[in-house]
């Protein structure tokens, strides 16, 4: 049963080898020159994108890297959440991405009072939160979709400013992240 397969592959190999070798001394008859760029068939566009190809295109390309430098002991960086740019703090000690209600509204996430049905312990004490999903978070060349996040109920940092923390729900989905001195390197 294996002989017909081996013979088939052998004939296929010979056919391909003679095609690649070009005309030889025993060839007779007219030979057609190779096609020029203008003669090659044009790819057709059907007006839609294959979602599987879009998803796997990111995995096929070379790894993307973003390097964040520590400033005053923190890894602060400009991130885009659902297309809106904002200053964030990359914090590997945080379990998830966290933000306040106002920031959630800015990026298009609406939460009601009844959504704050969970409680967590923070440095400032207990706080209620709503579990949400951010459609897209991008930091430099790194971009992830559907990232788990928490919307905290009216929390201000110690100096009165609101801070979005990029935690492990984002970092764990990367291929890797490494600390080298004052640099945090994200690789996707």
XYZ file of C-alpha atoms in Angstrom, residues 85-188:
104
model
C -5.825 58.024 25.460
C -5.135 58.315 29.182
C -2.290 58.212 31.685
C -2.095 54.865 33.442
C 0.025 53.111 36.013
C 1.282 49.630 35.118
C 1.143 47.794 38.440
C 1.990 44.068 38.546
C 0.827 43.989 42.192
C -2.738 44.778 41.053
C -4.876 41.755 40.243
C -6.839 43.385 37.428
C -7.182 46.588 35.478
C -8.937 49.066 37.787
C -10.538 52.447 37.138
C -13.094 54.766 38.671
C -16.660 55.404 37.460
C -15.794 58.611 35.618
C -12.975 56.968 33.638
C -15.256 54.032 32.789
C -17.814 56.493 31.402
C -15.147 58.251 29.321
C -14.197 54.970 27.604
C -17.824 53.984 27.036
C -18.463 51.594 29.923
C -21.712 52.392 31.713
C -22.281 51.015 35.196
C -25.264 51.531 37.474
C -25.466 51.517 41.250
C -26.693 47.911 41.222
C -23.595 46.780 39.286
C -21.382 47.454 42.323
C -22.153 44.086 43.864
C -18.655 43.006 44.928
C -16.203 44.214 47.523
C -12.409 44.232 47.701
C -9.710 45.361 50.110
C -7.419 48.211 49.006
C -4.712 50.239 50.702
C -7.399 52.789 51.598
C -9.809 50.156 52.996
C -12.744 48.243 51.543
C -14.311 49.438 48.314
C -17.199 48.203 46.197
C -16.649 47.459 42.509
C -18.340 46.286 39.313
C -16.759 43.596 37.144
C -16.524 44.717 33.474
C -14.602 43.977 30.287
C -12.621 46.616 28.363
C -12.961 46.020 24.632
C -9.369 47.048 23.774
C -6.336 48.236 25.718
C -3.232 49.374 23.819
C 0.139 50.336 25.258
C 2.678 51.257 22.587
C 2.729 48.401 20.041
C 0.913 46.031 22.430
C -2.842 45.652 22.038
C -5.252 43.256 23.760
C -9.000 42.790 23.397
C -11.630 41.963 26.022
C -9.532 42.593 29.110
C -11.152 41.909 32.484
C -11.399 45.057 34.626
C -12.964 46.471 37.774
C -14.766 49.779 38.073
C -14.262 51.057 41.606
C -17.008 53.080 43.233
C -15.829 56.709 43.607
C -12.236 56.226 44.687
C -9.607 58.963 44.574
C -5.911 58.387 45.110
C -4.198 59.974 48.106
C -3.331 63.168 46.182
C -6.889 63.571 44.848
C -6.265 62.322 41.293
C -7.837 59.351 39.635
C -5.504 56.582 38.507
C -6.132 53.761 36.062
C -4.070 50.747 37.067
C -3.047 48.182 34.483
C -2.765 44.974 36.497
C -2.255 41.268 35.962
C -5.478 40.711 33.983
C -3.616 42.567 31.194
C -0.036 41.477 31.919
C -0.806 37.737 32.187
C -2.177 37.718 28.633
C 1.134 38.902 27.158
C 3.732 36.442 25.894
C 5.990 37.780 28.637
C 6.944 40.853 30.644
C 10.314 41.426 32.295
C 11.853 43.896 34.720
C 15.434 45.032 34.105
C 16.510 47.801 36.448
C 14.169 50.720 35.838
C 12.700 49.239 32.666
C 9.594 47.110 32.195
C 9.477 45.325 28.833
C 6.143 44.041 27.516
C 6.223 41.446 24.715
C 3.234 40.225 22.711
